[in-house]
Amino acid sequence: MAIVKSEDKPMVEDPSSLSYAQMSQLKLYESELWKKACRNSAYLIKEIHYNTFAREWRCVWSEDDDKRSLTELQRVLEEVALPALRRVQGVLSVQRVVCGCNKEFKVISKLALDAFEDWSGMQFYPEEELVRRWHGIEGVSKIEVETYTLEPVFGPGK
């Protein structure tokens, strides 16, 4: 897996053609761009490019006791995972997925490659505590973690 620098391309070919207001907007946009556009990228193969990794924590919950395990999973997410993830440098997004058919509960944290590498050096904190707490919830099973690339291919997130 090769990590390469993305090409730096100007946002506007001729900045002198912009009004003062447009120039101010462009500068503001460019100053915030680093938060949205990752600088490093890699290829699995020539046709598959990526610049973010995701770490997924998942488990299966039970309908028993009025879905108490699902309630407890949400509580652990709010009390353990979210406060810690807000302090992890470079987190681009955190998503929660709940599937009612398969009774799955997933937390997906997306980071740029360099930030992900740093986070892996911290053993994906707060993963250990989260998994430990999930194991203590009655009705929760099949606790797993996985890392994969996560890239938008269509839509506004592209």
mmCIF file of C-alpha atoms in Angstrom:
data_model
loop_
_atom_site.group_PDB
_atom_site.id
_atom_site.type_symbol
_atom_site.label_atom_id
_atom_site.label_comp_id
_atom_site.label_asym_id
_atom_site.label_seq_id
_atom_site.Cartn_x
_atom_site.Cartn_y
_atom_site.Cartn_z
ATOM 1 C CA MET A 1 0.000 0.000 0.000
ATOM 2 C CA ALA A 2 1.582 3.257 -1.141
ATOM 3 C CA ILE A 3 0.769 6.586 0.459
ATOM 4 C CA VAL A 4 1.285 9.490 -1.901
ATOM 5 C CA LYS A 5 0.767 13.223 -1.664
ATOM 6 C CA SER A 6 -2.253 14.524 -3.530
ATOM 7 C CA GLU A 7 -1.630 17.121 -6.202
ATOM 8 C CA ASP A 8 -2.089 20.709 -5.083
ATOM 9 C CA LYS A 9 -4.331 22.361 -7.653
ATOM 10 C CA PRO A 10 -5.464 25.987 -7.449
ATOM 11 C CA MET A 11 -9.148 26.494 -6.681
ATOM 12 C CA VAL A 12 -9.402 29.328 -9.224
ATOM 13 C CA GLU A 13 -7.274 29.730 -12.349
ATOM 14 C CA ASP A 14 -7.308 33.553 -12.283
ATOM 15 C CA PRO A 15 -7.887 34.962 -8.765
ATOM 16 C CA SER A 16 -7.632 38.523 -10.104
ATOM 17 C CA SER A 17 -11.019 38.022 -11.788
ATOM 18 C CA LEU A 18 -12.747 37.646 -8.399
ATOM 19 C CA SER A 19 -14.440 40.411 -6.452
ATOM 20 C CA TYR A 20 -13.208 41.282 -2.960
ATOM 21 C CA ALA A 21 -16.156 39.382 -1.417
ATOM 22 C CA GLN A 22 -15.488 36.331 -3.593
ATOM 23 C CA MET A 23 -11.793 36.451 -2.688
ATOM 24 C CA SER A 24 -12.668 36.597 1.030
ATOM 25 C CA GLN A 25 -15.005 33.612 0.650
ATOM 26 C CA LEU A 26 -12.338 31.663 -1.234
ATOM 27 C CA LYS A 27 -9.702 32.361 1.434
ATOM 28 C CA LEU A 28 -12.093 31.291 4.180
ATOM 29 C CA TYR A 29 -12.972 28.111 2.270
ATOM 30 C CA GLU A 30 -9.322 27.280 1.623
ATOM 31 C CA SER A 31 -8.393 27.892 5.266
ATOM 32 C CA GLU A 32 -10.971 25.284 6.335
ATOM 33 C CA LEU A 33 -10.347 22.836 3.476
ATOM 34 C CA TRP A 34 -7.751 20.804 5.378
ATOM 35 C CA LYS A 35 -10.525 19.634 7.700
ATOM 36 C CA LYS A 36 -12.396 18.086 4.783
ATOM 37 C CA ALA A 37 -9.717 17.108 2.269
ATOM 38 C CA CYS A 38 -7.083 14.644 3.366
ATOM 39 C CA ARG A 39 -3.555 15.365 2.165
ATOM 40 C CA ASN A 40 -2.296 11.785 1.843
ATOM 41 C CA SER A 41 -3.816 9.095 -0.297
ATOM 42 C CA ALA A 42 -3.147 5.512 -1.236
ATOM 43 C CA TYR A 43 -4.171 2.888 -3.757
ATOM 44 C CA LEU A 44 -5.182 -0.719 -3.177
ATOM 45 C CA ILE A 45 -4.890 -1.165 -6.942
ATOM 46 C CA LYS A 46 -4.628 1.402 -9.725
ATOM 47 C CA GLU A 47 -8.406 1.847 -9.909
ATOM 48 C CA ILE A 48 -9.099 1.973 -6.165
ATOM 49 C CA HIS A 49 -7.912 5.155 -4.485
ATOM 50 C CA TYR A 50 -8.601 6.087 -0.872
ATOM 51 C CA ASN A 51 -7.554 8.720 1.619
ATOM 52 C CA THR A 52 -9.460 7.684 4.729
ATOM 53 C CA PHE A 53 -9.714 4.680 6.997
ATOM 54 C CA ALA A 54 -12.643 3.732 9.184
ATOM 55 C CA ARG A 55 -12.624 1.759 12.398
ATOM 56 C CA GLU A 56 -15.864 -0.078 13.075
ATOM 57 C CA TRP A 57 -17.005 -1.402 16.435
ATOM 58 C CA ARG A 58 -20.032 -3.660 16.090
ATOM 59 C CA CYS A 59 -22.155 -6.109 17.987
ATOM 60 C CA VAL A 60 -25.542 -7.784 18.003
ATOM 61 C CA TRP A 61 -28.205 -6.704 20.491
ATOM 62 C CA SER A 62 -31.282 -8.507 21.812
ATOM 63 C CA GLU A 63 -34.986 -7.679 21.842
ATOM 64 C CA ASP A 64 -35.232 -9.086 25.381
ATOM 65 C CA ASP A 65 -36.475 -6.866 28.206
ATOM 66 C CA ASP A 66 -37.902 -4.245 25.840
ATOM 67 C CA LYS A 67 -34.566 -3.942 23.927
ATOM 68 C CA ARG A 68 -32.664 -3.064 27.097
ATOM 69 C CA SER A 69 -29.332 -4.068 25.520
ATOM 70 C CA LEU A 70 -29.857 -1.529 22.728
ATOM 71 C CA THR A 71 -30.589 1.170 25.299
ATOM 72 C CA GLU A 72 -27.389 0.255 27.157
ATOM 73 C CA LEU A 73 -25.331 0.280 23.941
ATOM 74 C CA GLN A 74 -26.525 3.813 23.211
ATOM 75 C CA ARG A 75 -25.666 4.858 26.769
ATOM 76 C CA VAL A 76 -22.101 3.503 26.418
ATOM 77 C CA LEU A 77 -21.767 5.295 23.079
ATOM 78 C CA GLU A 78 -22.788 8.603 24.660
ATOM 79 C CA GLU A 79 -20.849 8.201 27.919
ATOM 80 C CA VAL A 80 -17.646 6.494 26.737
ATOM 81 C CA ALA A 81 -17.092 6.676 22.986
ATOM 82 C CA LEU A 82 -18.308 10.116 21.958
ATOM 83 C CA PRO A 83 -16.524 12.173 24.637
ATOM 84 C CA ALA A 84 -13.258 10.336 23.902
ATOM 85 C CA LEU A 85 -13.609 10.500 20.105
ATOM 86 C CA ARG A 86 -14.224 14.248 20.268
ATOM 87 C CA ARG A 87 -10.682 14.534 21.650
ATOM 88 C CA VAL A 88 -9.044 12.358 18.957
ATOM 89 C CA GLN A 89 -7.168 14.602 16.526
ATOM 90 C CA GLY A 90 -8.248 14.185 12.903
ATOM 91 C CA VAL A 91 -11.634 12.500 13.308
ATOM 92 C CA LEU A 92 -13.635 13.348 10.185
ATOM 93 C CA SER A 93 -16.883 11.716 11.276
ATOM 94 C CA VAL A 94 -18.464 9.272 13.699
ATOM 95 C CA GLN A 95 -21.585 7.414 12.639
ATOM 96 C CA ARG A 96 -23.897 5.093 14.503
ATOM 97 C CA VAL A 97 -25.712 2.387 12.553
ATOM 98 C CA VAL A 98 -28.601 0.429 14.055
ATOM 99 C CA CYS A 99 -30.155 -2.390 12.039
ATOM 100 C CA GLY A 100 -33.521 -3.553 13.332
ATOM 101 C CA CYS A 101 -33.648 -6.659 11.129
ATOM 102 C CA ASN A 102 -30.254 -8.128 12.053
ATOM 103 C CA LYS A 103 -30.156 -6.470 15.501
ATOM 104 C CA GLU A 104 -26.776 -4.883 14.753
ATOM 105 C CA PHE A 105 -25.296 -1.851 16.489
ATOM 106 C CA LYS A 106 -22.255 -0.264 14.857
ATOM 107 C CA VAL A 107 -20.066 2.745 15.525
ATOM 108 C CA ILE A 108 -17.905 3.883 12.593
ATOM 109 C CA SER A 109 -15.119 6.425 13.078
ATOM 110 C CA LYS A 110 -13.588 7.875 9.908
ATOM 111 C CA LEU A 111 -10.126 9.485 9.885
ATOM 112 C CA ALA A 112 -7.551 10.603 7.334
ATOM 113 C CA LEU A 113 -4.670 8.172 6.791
ATOM 114 C CA ASP A 114 -2.102 10.057 8.849
ATOM 115 C CA ALA A 115 -4.546 10.706 11.701
ATOM 116 C CA PHE A 116 -5.626 7.054 11.606
ATOM 117 C CA GLU A 117 -2.017 5.936 11.937
ATOM 118 C CA ASP A 118 -1.633 8.154 15.015
ATOM 119 C CA TRP A 119 -4.891 6.810 16.464
ATOM 120 C CA SER A 120 -3.780 3.211 15.913
ATOM 121 C CA GLY A 121 -0.710 4.047 18.005
ATOM 122 C CA MET A 122 -3.140 4.835 20.835
ATOM 123 C CA GLN A 123 -4.801 1.395 20.399
ATOM 124 C CA PHE A 124 -7.864 3.134 18.930
ATOM 125 C CA TYR A 125 -8.764 4.717 22.260
ATOM 126 C CA PRO A 126 -11.478 4.307 23.651
ATOM 127 C CA GLU A 127 -11.924 0.937 21.926
ATOM 128 C CA GLU A 128 -10.730 -1.222 24.837
ATOM 129 C CA GLU A 129 -13.072 0.452 27.335
ATOM 130 C CA LEU A 130 -16.001 0.393 24.907
ATOM 131 C CA VAL A 131 -15.576 -3.321 24.130
ATOM 132 C CA ARG A 132 -15.178 -4.113 27.838
ATOM 133 C CA ARG A 133 -18.415 -2.249 28.626
ATOM 134 C CA TRP A 134 -20.240 -3.951 25.751
ATOM 135 C CA HIS A 135 -19.194 -7.372 27.108
ATOM 136 C CA GLY A 136 -20.874 -6.426 30.388
ATOM 137 C CA ILE A 137 -24.264 -5.770 28.776
ATOM 138 C CA GLU A 138 -26.688 -8.684 28.995
ATOM 139 C CA GLY A 139 -28.050 -9.588 25.556
ATOM 140 C CA VAL A 140 -25.065 -8.254 23.580
ATOM 141 C CA SER A 141 -23.147 -10.786 21.481
ATOM 142 C CA LYS A 142 -20.796 -11.040 18.489
ATOM 143 C CA ILE A 143 -18.635 -8.078 19.484
ATOM 144 C CA GLU A 144 -16.173 -7.363 16.666
ATOM 145 C CA VAL A 145 -13.866 -4.620 15.427
ATOM 146 C CA GLU A 146 -12.709 -4.005 11.865
ATOM 147 C CA THR A 147 -10.664 -1.497 9.889
ATOM 148 C CA TYR A 148 -11.425 -0.650 6.269
ATOM 149 C CA THR A 149 -11.256 2.173 3.763
ATOM 150 C CA LEU A 150 -14.323 4.388 3.518
ATOM 151 C CA GLU A 151 -14.732 6.609 0.468
ATOM 152 C CA PRO A 152 -17.805 8.338 -0.925
ATOM 153 C CA VAL A 153 -18.468 7.373 -4.545
ATOM 154 C CA PHE A 154 -21.656 9.357 -5.213
ATOM 155 C CA GLY A 155 -23.660 12.158 -3.647
ATOM 156 C CA PRO A 156 -22.912 15.274 -1.615
ATOM 157 C CA GLY A 157 -20.176 13.575 0.419
ATOM 158 C CA LYS A 158 -18.136 12.905 -2.744
#
